[in-house]
Amino acid sequence: MEHNASYGLLRDLFEEYSDWYVDLADEYGSLPRSISGVAENGEQFIYLLDDLELHHMIRNKFLRFVLDECNAVAYAYAGIEISGDSNLAQVEEVLNVVVADSHRYIIGVWQVIRRDDGTVADLRHMGNTQGDDPEKHSGSWLLCGSVSFQEAESAKFKALWNEVKPGVVFKDRHATD
């Protein structure tokens, strides 16, 4: 299945998702892991993943299932990672925002600054990268290549998706506010 969005959609989705995370940091002091998929017809879902308790390899395959199930041509994914070298005591927490389709990606990275109580105090933008080889970059490959699901696996993922759907936000990007 071809998953190709316009570059304009990727840019818009990147700006929206980045702005949303800056607002989450400012207003709530937290940065949940999340994914949002956008279909060609403008239907979009936003799914907060912090309560999804799956091994990361199974989680990634489940996310691909969800993107396929929703006919997504593009997606945004964001989450916190630890970056640096722990042997040199040079580690930092970073927020990665990834927007991609099957041909292109945009990745933004922000350093996470925390208060003494552990809440997020600030995000410092460290830069963006973009390119046309998403299968080679972490987090940007969810729509690349074909993925096959065994019947039992597909049934398990469908049941899980139906279970979590009530907590997922759905919207129409083409609807006027």
PDB file of C-alpha atoms in Angstrom:
ATOM      1  CA  MET A   1       0.000   0.000   0.000  1.00  0.00           C
ATOM      2  CA  GLU A   2       1.352   3.414  -0.960  1.00  0.00           C
ATOM      3  CA  HIS A   3       1.330   5.970   1.878  1.00  0.00           C
ATOM      4  CA  ASN A   4       2.126   9.290   0.276  1.00  0.00           C
ATOM      5  CA  ALA A   5       0.995  12.719   1.499  1.00  0.00           C
ATOM      6  CA  SER A   6       1.716  16.158   0.142  1.00  0.00           C
ATOM      7  CA  TYR A   7       4.757  17.921   1.529  1.00  0.00           C
ATOM      8  CA  GLY A   8       2.424  20.761   2.583  1.00  0.00           C
ATOM      9  CA  LEU A   9       0.454  18.347   4.762  1.00  0.00           C
ATOM     10  CA  LEU A  10       3.678  17.103   6.368  1.00  0.00           C
ATOM     11  CA  ARG A  11       4.823  20.675   7.116  1.00  0.00           C
ATOM     12  CA  ASP A  12       1.402  21.626   8.546  1.00  0.00           C
ATOM     13  CA  LEU A  13       1.234  18.478  10.657  1.00  0.00           C
ATOM     14  CA  PHE A  14       4.772  19.071  11.941  1.00  0.00           C
ATOM     15  CA  GLU A  15       3.944  22.659  12.954  1.00  0.00           C
ATOM     16  CA  GLU A  16       0.675  21.631  14.607  1.00  0.00           C
ATOM     17  CA  TYR A  17       2.216  18.745  16.530  1.00  0.00           C
ATOM     18  CA  SER A  18       5.263  20.751  17.601  1.00  0.00           C
ATOM     19  CA  ASP A  19       3.091  23.643  18.781  1.00  0.00           C
ATOM     20  CA  TRP A  20       0.812  21.232  20.653  1.00  0.00           C
ATOM     21  CA  TYR A  21       3.787  19.764  22.529  1.00  0.00           C
ATOM     22  CA  VAL A  22       5.147  23.193  23.440  1.00  0.00           C
ATOM     23  CA  ASP A  23       1.674  24.047  24.780  1.00  0.00           C
ATOM     24  CA  LEU A  24       1.493  20.763  26.727  1.00  0.00           C
ATOM     25  CA  ALA A  25       4.839  21.552  28.340  1.00  0.00           C
ATOM     26  CA  ASP A  26       3.781  25.117  29.203  1.00  0.00           C
ATOM     27  CA  GLU A  27       0.271  24.336  30.423  1.00  0.00           C
ATOM     28  CA  TYR A  28       0.598  20.880  32.012  1.00  0.00           C
ATOM     29  CA  GLY A  29       4.300  20.223  32.495  1.00  0.00           C
ATOM     30  CA  SER A  30       4.000  16.839  30.809  1.00  0.00           C
ATOM     31  CA  LEU A  31       4.824  15.328  27.429  1.00  0.00           C
ATOM     32  CA  PRO A  32       2.853  12.178  26.631  1.00  0.00           C
ATOM     33  CA  ARG A  33       3.942   9.738  23.936  1.00  0.00           C
ATOM     34  CA  SER A  34       1.422   9.958  21.088  1.00  0.00           C
ATOM     35  CA  ILE A  35       0.680   9.231  17.460  1.00  0.00           C
ATOM     36  CA  SER A  36      -1.634  10.920  14.995  1.00  0.00           C
ATOM     37  CA  GLY A  37      -2.584   9.550  11.609  1.00  0.00           C
ATOM     38  CA  VAL A  38      -4.108  11.497   8.728  1.00  0.00           C
ATOM     39  CA  ALA A  39      -6.041   9.875   5.884  1.00  0.00           C
ATOM     40  CA  GLU A  40      -6.213  11.300   2.373  1.00  0.00           C
ATOM     41  CA  ASN A  41      -9.805  12.442   2.993  1.00  0.00           C
ATOM     42  CA  GLY A  42      -8.675  14.563   5.985  1.00  0.00           C
ATOM     43  CA  GLU A  43      -9.841  12.223   8.734  1.00  0.00           C
ATOM     44  CA  GLN A  44      -7.345  12.376  11.594  1.00  0.00           C
ATOM     45  CA  PHE A  45      -6.909  10.535  14.867  1.00  0.00           C
ATOM     46  CA  ILE A  46      -4.771  11.451  17.877  1.00  0.00           C
ATOM     47  CA  TYR A  47      -3.904   8.624  20.237  1.00  0.00           C
ATOM     48  CA  LEU A  48      -2.046   9.101  23.536  1.00  0.00           C
ATOM     49  CA  LEU A  49       0.150   6.042  24.022  1.00  0.00           C
ATOM     50  CA  ASP A  50       1.356   6.278  27.615  1.00  0.00           C
ATOM     51  CA  ASP A  51      -1.095   3.606  28.808  1.00  0.00           C
ATOM     52  CA  LEU A  52      -0.259   1.225  25.951  1.00  0.00           C
ATOM     53  CA  GLU A  53       1.736  -1.536  27.627  1.00  0.00           C
ATOM     54  CA  LEU A  54       3.331  -3.427  24.765  1.00  0.00           C
ATOM     55  CA  HIS A  55       6.952  -4.317  24.077  1.00  0.00           C
ATOM     56  CA  HIS A  56       8.310  -1.621  21.745  1.00  0.00           C
ATOM     57  CA  MET A  57       8.582  -4.021  18.773  1.00  0.00           C
ATOM     58  CA  ILE A  58       4.980  -5.159  19.187  1.00  0.00           C
ATOM     59  CA  ARG A  59       3.883  -1.558  19.858  1.00  0.00           C
ATOM     60  CA  ASN A  60       5.443  -0.439  16.557  1.00  0.00           C
ATOM     61  CA  LYS A  61       3.686  -3.204  14.656  1.00  0.00           C
ATOM     62  CA  PHE A  62       0.398  -2.319  16.395  1.00  0.00           C
ATOM     63  CA  LEU A  63       0.863   1.333  15.414  1.00  0.00           C
ATOM     64  CA  ARG A  64       1.399   0.270  11.792  1.00  0.00           C
ATOM     65  CA  PHE A  65      -1.816  -1.778  12.041  1.00  0.00           C
ATOM     66  CA  VAL A  66      -3.701   1.294  13.333  1.00  0.00           C
ATOM     67  CA  LEU A  67      -2.269   3.529  10.603  1.00  0.00           C
ATOM     68  CA  ASP A  68      -3.318   0.977   7.970  1.00  0.00           C
ATOM     69  CA  GLU A  69      -6.740   0.509   9.585  1.00  0.00           C
ATOM     70  CA  CYS A  70      -7.325   4.285   9.402  1.00  0.00           C
ATOM     71  CA  ASN A  71      -5.947   4.561   5.839  1.00  0.00           C
ATOM     72  CA  ALA A  72      -3.309   7.037   6.981  1.00  0.00           C
ATOM     73  CA  VAL A  73      -1.130   8.645   4.327  1.00  0.00           C
ATOM     74  CA  ALA A  74       0.898  10.557   6.924  1.00  0.00           C
ATOM     75  CA  TYR A  75       1.476  10.485  10.647  1.00  0.00           C
ATOM     76  CA  ALA A  76       3.006  12.396  13.521  1.00  0.00           C
ATOM     77  CA  TYR A  77       4.677  10.628  16.414  1.00  0.00           C
ATOM     78  CA  ALA A  78       6.184  12.206  19.508  1.00  0.00           C
ATOM     79  CA  GLY A  79       7.865  10.957  22.619  1.00  0.00           C
ATOM     80  CA  ILE A  80      10.707  11.503  25.043  1.00  0.00           C
ATOM     81  CA  GLU A  81      14.019   9.698  24.637  1.00  0.00           C
ATOM     82  CA  ILE A  82      17.299   9.712  26.497  1.00  0.00           C
ATOM     83  CA  SER A  83      20.174  10.922  24.327  1.00  0.00           C
ATOM     84  CA  GLY A  84      23.911  11.095  24.882  1.00  0.00           C
ATOM     85  CA  ASP A  85      26.589   8.947  26.468  1.00  0.00           C
ATOM     86  CA  SER A  86      25.909   7.588  29.961  1.00  0.00           C
ATOM     87  CA  ASN A  87      29.545   6.454  30.306  1.00  0.00           C
ATOM     88  CA  LEU A  88      30.605  10.102  30.090  1.00  0.00           C
ATOM     89  CA  ALA A  89      27.686  11.266  32.269  1.00  0.00           C
ATOM     90  CA  GLN A  90      26.476  13.322  29.314  1.00  0.00           C
ATOM     91  CA  VAL A  91      22.870  12.357  28.927  1.00  0.00           C
ATOM     92  CA  GLU A  92      19.867  14.510  28.292  1.00  0.00           C
ATOM     93  CA  GLU A  93      16.191  14.023  27.886  1.00  0.00           C
ATOM     94  CA  VAL A  94      14.918  15.015  24.441  1.00  0.00           C
ATOM     95  CA  LEU A  95      11.510  15.263  22.847  1.00  0.00           C
ATOM     96  CA  ASN A  96      11.391  13.955  19.292  1.00  0.00           C
ATOM     97  CA  VAL A  97       8.555  14.984  17.000  1.00  0.00           C
ATOM     98  CA  VAL A  98       8.472  12.931  13.806  1.00  0.00           C
ATOM     99  CA  VAL A  99       6.159  13.534  10.866  1.00  0.00           C
ATOM    100  CA  ALA A 100       6.373  11.216   7.881  1.00  0.00           C
ATOM    101  CA  ASP A 101       4.761   9.473   4.973  1.00  0.00           C
ATOM    102  CA  SER A 102       6.268   6.637   2.977  1.00  0.00           C
ATOM    103  CA  HIS A 103       8.621   8.977   1.052  1.00  0.00           C
ATOM    104  CA  ARG A 104       9.544  11.919   3.293  1.00  0.00           C
ATOM    105  CA  TYR A 105      10.034  12.857   6.926  1.00  0.00           C
ATOM    106  CA  ILE A 106      10.560  15.872   9.168  1.00  0.00           C
ATOM    107  CA  ILE A 107      12.072  15.352  12.620  1.00  0.00           C
ATOM    108  CA  GLY A 108      12.335  18.019  15.306  1.00  0.00           C
ATOM    109  CA  VAL A 109      14.299  17.639  18.531  1.00  0.00           C
ATOM    110  CA  TRP A 110      13.832  19.625  21.760  1.00  0.00           C
ATOM    111  CA  GLN A 111      15.864  19.377  24.947  1.00  0.00           C
ATOM    112  CA  VAL A 112      13.553  18.786  27.915  1.00  0.00           C
ATOM    113  CA  ILE A 113      14.252  20.970  30.953  1.00  0.00           C
ATOM    114  CA  ARG A 114      12.566  19.771  34.157  1.00  0.00           C
ATOM    115  CA  ARG A 115      11.689  21.459  37.432  1.00  0.00           C
ATOM    116  CA  ASP A 116      12.740  19.962  40.764  1.00  0.00           C
ATOM    117  CA  ASP A 117       9.334  18.257  41.023  1.00  0.00           C
ATOM    118  CA  GLY A 118       9.897  16.475  37.692  1.00  0.00           C
ATOM    119  CA  THR A 119       7.428  18.457  35.618  1.00  0.00           C
ATOM    120  CA  VAL A 120       8.553  19.986  32.346  1.00  0.00           C
ATOM    121  CA  ALA A 121       9.714  23.573  32.782  1.00  0.00           C
ATOM    122  CA  ASP A 122      10.852  24.301  29.231  1.00  0.00           C
ATOM    123  CA  LEU A 123      11.627  22.881  25.818  1.00  0.00           C
ATOM    124  CA  ARG A 124      14.708  24.137  23.983  1.00  0.00           C
ATOM    125  CA  HIS A 125      14.560  23.557  20.253  1.00  0.00           C
ATOM    126  CA  MET A 126      17.753  21.858  19.072  1.00  0.00           C
ATOM    127  CA  GLY A 127      16.932  21.653  15.370  1.00  0.00           C
ATOM    128  CA  ASN A 128      15.043  19.919  12.607  1.00  0.00           C
ATOM    129  CA  THR A 129      16.079  17.473   9.928  1.00  0.00           C
ATOM    130  CA  GLN A 130      14.194  16.326   6.890  1.00  0.00           C
ATOM    131  CA  GLY A 131      14.749  13.972   4.056  1.00  0.00           C
ATOM    132  CA  ASP A 132      13.384  11.508   1.560  1.00  0.00           C
ATOM    133  CA  ASP A 133      14.617   8.214   3.048  1.00  0.00           C
ATOM    134  CA  PRO A 134      12.274   7.604   6.019  1.00  0.00           C
ATOM    135  CA  GLU A 135      13.017   3.876   6.205  1.00  0.00           C
ATOM    136  CA  LYS A 136      16.531   4.749   7.437  1.00  0.00           C
ATOM    137  CA  HIS A 137      15.564   6.986  10.368  1.00  0.00           C
ATOM    138  CA  SER A 138      14.163   5.971  13.728  1.00  0.00           C
ATOM    139  CA  GLY A 139      10.495   6.782  14.121  1.00  0.00           C
ATOM    140  CA  SER A 140       9.984   7.871  10.519  1.00  0.00           C
ATOM    141  CA  TRP A 141       9.552   4.452   8.955  1.00  0.00           C
ATOM    142  CA  LEU A 142       6.093   3.398  10.207  1.00  0.00           C
ATOM    143  CA  LEU A 143       4.530   3.758   6.743  1.00  0.00           C
ATOM    144  CA  CYS A 144       7.481   2.368   4.785  1.00  0.00           C
ATOM    145  CA  GLY A 145       7.371  -0.996   3.075  1.00  0.00           C
ATOM    146  CA  SER A 146       4.735  -3.627   3.310  1.00  0.00           C
ATOM    147  CA  VAL A 147       3.919  -5.274   6.592  1.00  0.00           C
ATOM    148  CA  SER A 148       1.931  -8.476   6.778  1.00  0.00           C
ATOM    149  CA  PHE A 149      -0.064  -9.509   9.792  1.00  0.00           C
ATOM    150  CA  GLN A 150      -0.811 -13.104  10.672  1.00  0.00           C
ATOM    151  CA  GLU A 151      -4.511 -13.760  11.148  1.00  0.00           C
ATOM    152  CA  ALA A 152      -4.225 -14.163  14.926  1.00  0.00           C
ATOM    153  CA  GLU A 153      -2.057 -11.069  15.201  1.00  0.00           C
ATOM    154  CA  SER A 154      -4.476  -9.029  13.113  1.00  0.00           C
ATOM    155  CA  ALA A 155      -7.405 -10.181  15.265  1.00  0.00           C
ATOM    156  CA  LYS A 156      -5.488  -9.302  18.448  1.00  0.00           C
ATOM    157  CA  PHE A 157      -4.578  -5.824  17.139  1.00  0.00           C
ATOM    158  CA  LYS A 158      -8.135  -5.184  15.911  1.00  0.00           C
ATOM    159  CA  ALA A 159      -9.533  -6.109  19.337  1.00  0.00           C
ATOM    160  CA  LEU A 160      -6.985  -3.860  21.066  1.00  0.00           C
ATOM    161  CA  TRP A 161      -7.741  -0.967  18.682  1.00  0.00           C
ATOM    162  CA  ASN A 162     -11.490  -1.349  19.335  1.00  0.00           C
ATOM    163  CA  GLU A 163     -10.770  -1.365  23.086  1.00  0.00           C
ATOM    164  CA  VAL A 164      -8.750   1.873  23.052  1.00  0.00           C
ATOM    165  CA  LYS A 165     -10.805   3.752  20.412  1.00  0.00           C
ATOM    166  CA  PRO A 166     -13.112   5.441  22.970  1.00  0.00           C
ATOM    167  CA  GLY A 167     -10.054   7.327  24.303  1.00  0.00           C
ATOM    168  CA  VAL A 168      -8.802   8.335  20.853  1.00  0.00           C
ATOM    169  CA  VAL A 169      -9.598  11.776  19.439  1.00  0.00           C
ATOM    170  CA  PHE A 170     -10.987  11.781  15.887  1.00  0.00           C
ATOM    171  CA  LYS A 171     -11.402  14.911  13.812  1.00  0.00           C
ATOM    172  CA  ASP A 172     -11.856  16.103  10.247  1.00  0.00           C
ATOM    173  CA  ARG A 173      -8.982  18.338   9.126  1.00  0.00           C
ATOM    174  CA  HIS A 174     -11.228  19.819   6.415  1.00  0.00           C
ATOM    175  CA  ALA A 175     -14.051  20.841   8.796  1.00  0.00           C
ATOM    176  CA  THR A 176     -14.314  24.522   9.593  1.00  0.00           C
ATOM    177  CA  ASP A 177     -14.133  25.486  13.250  1.00  0.00           C
TER     178      ASP A 177
END
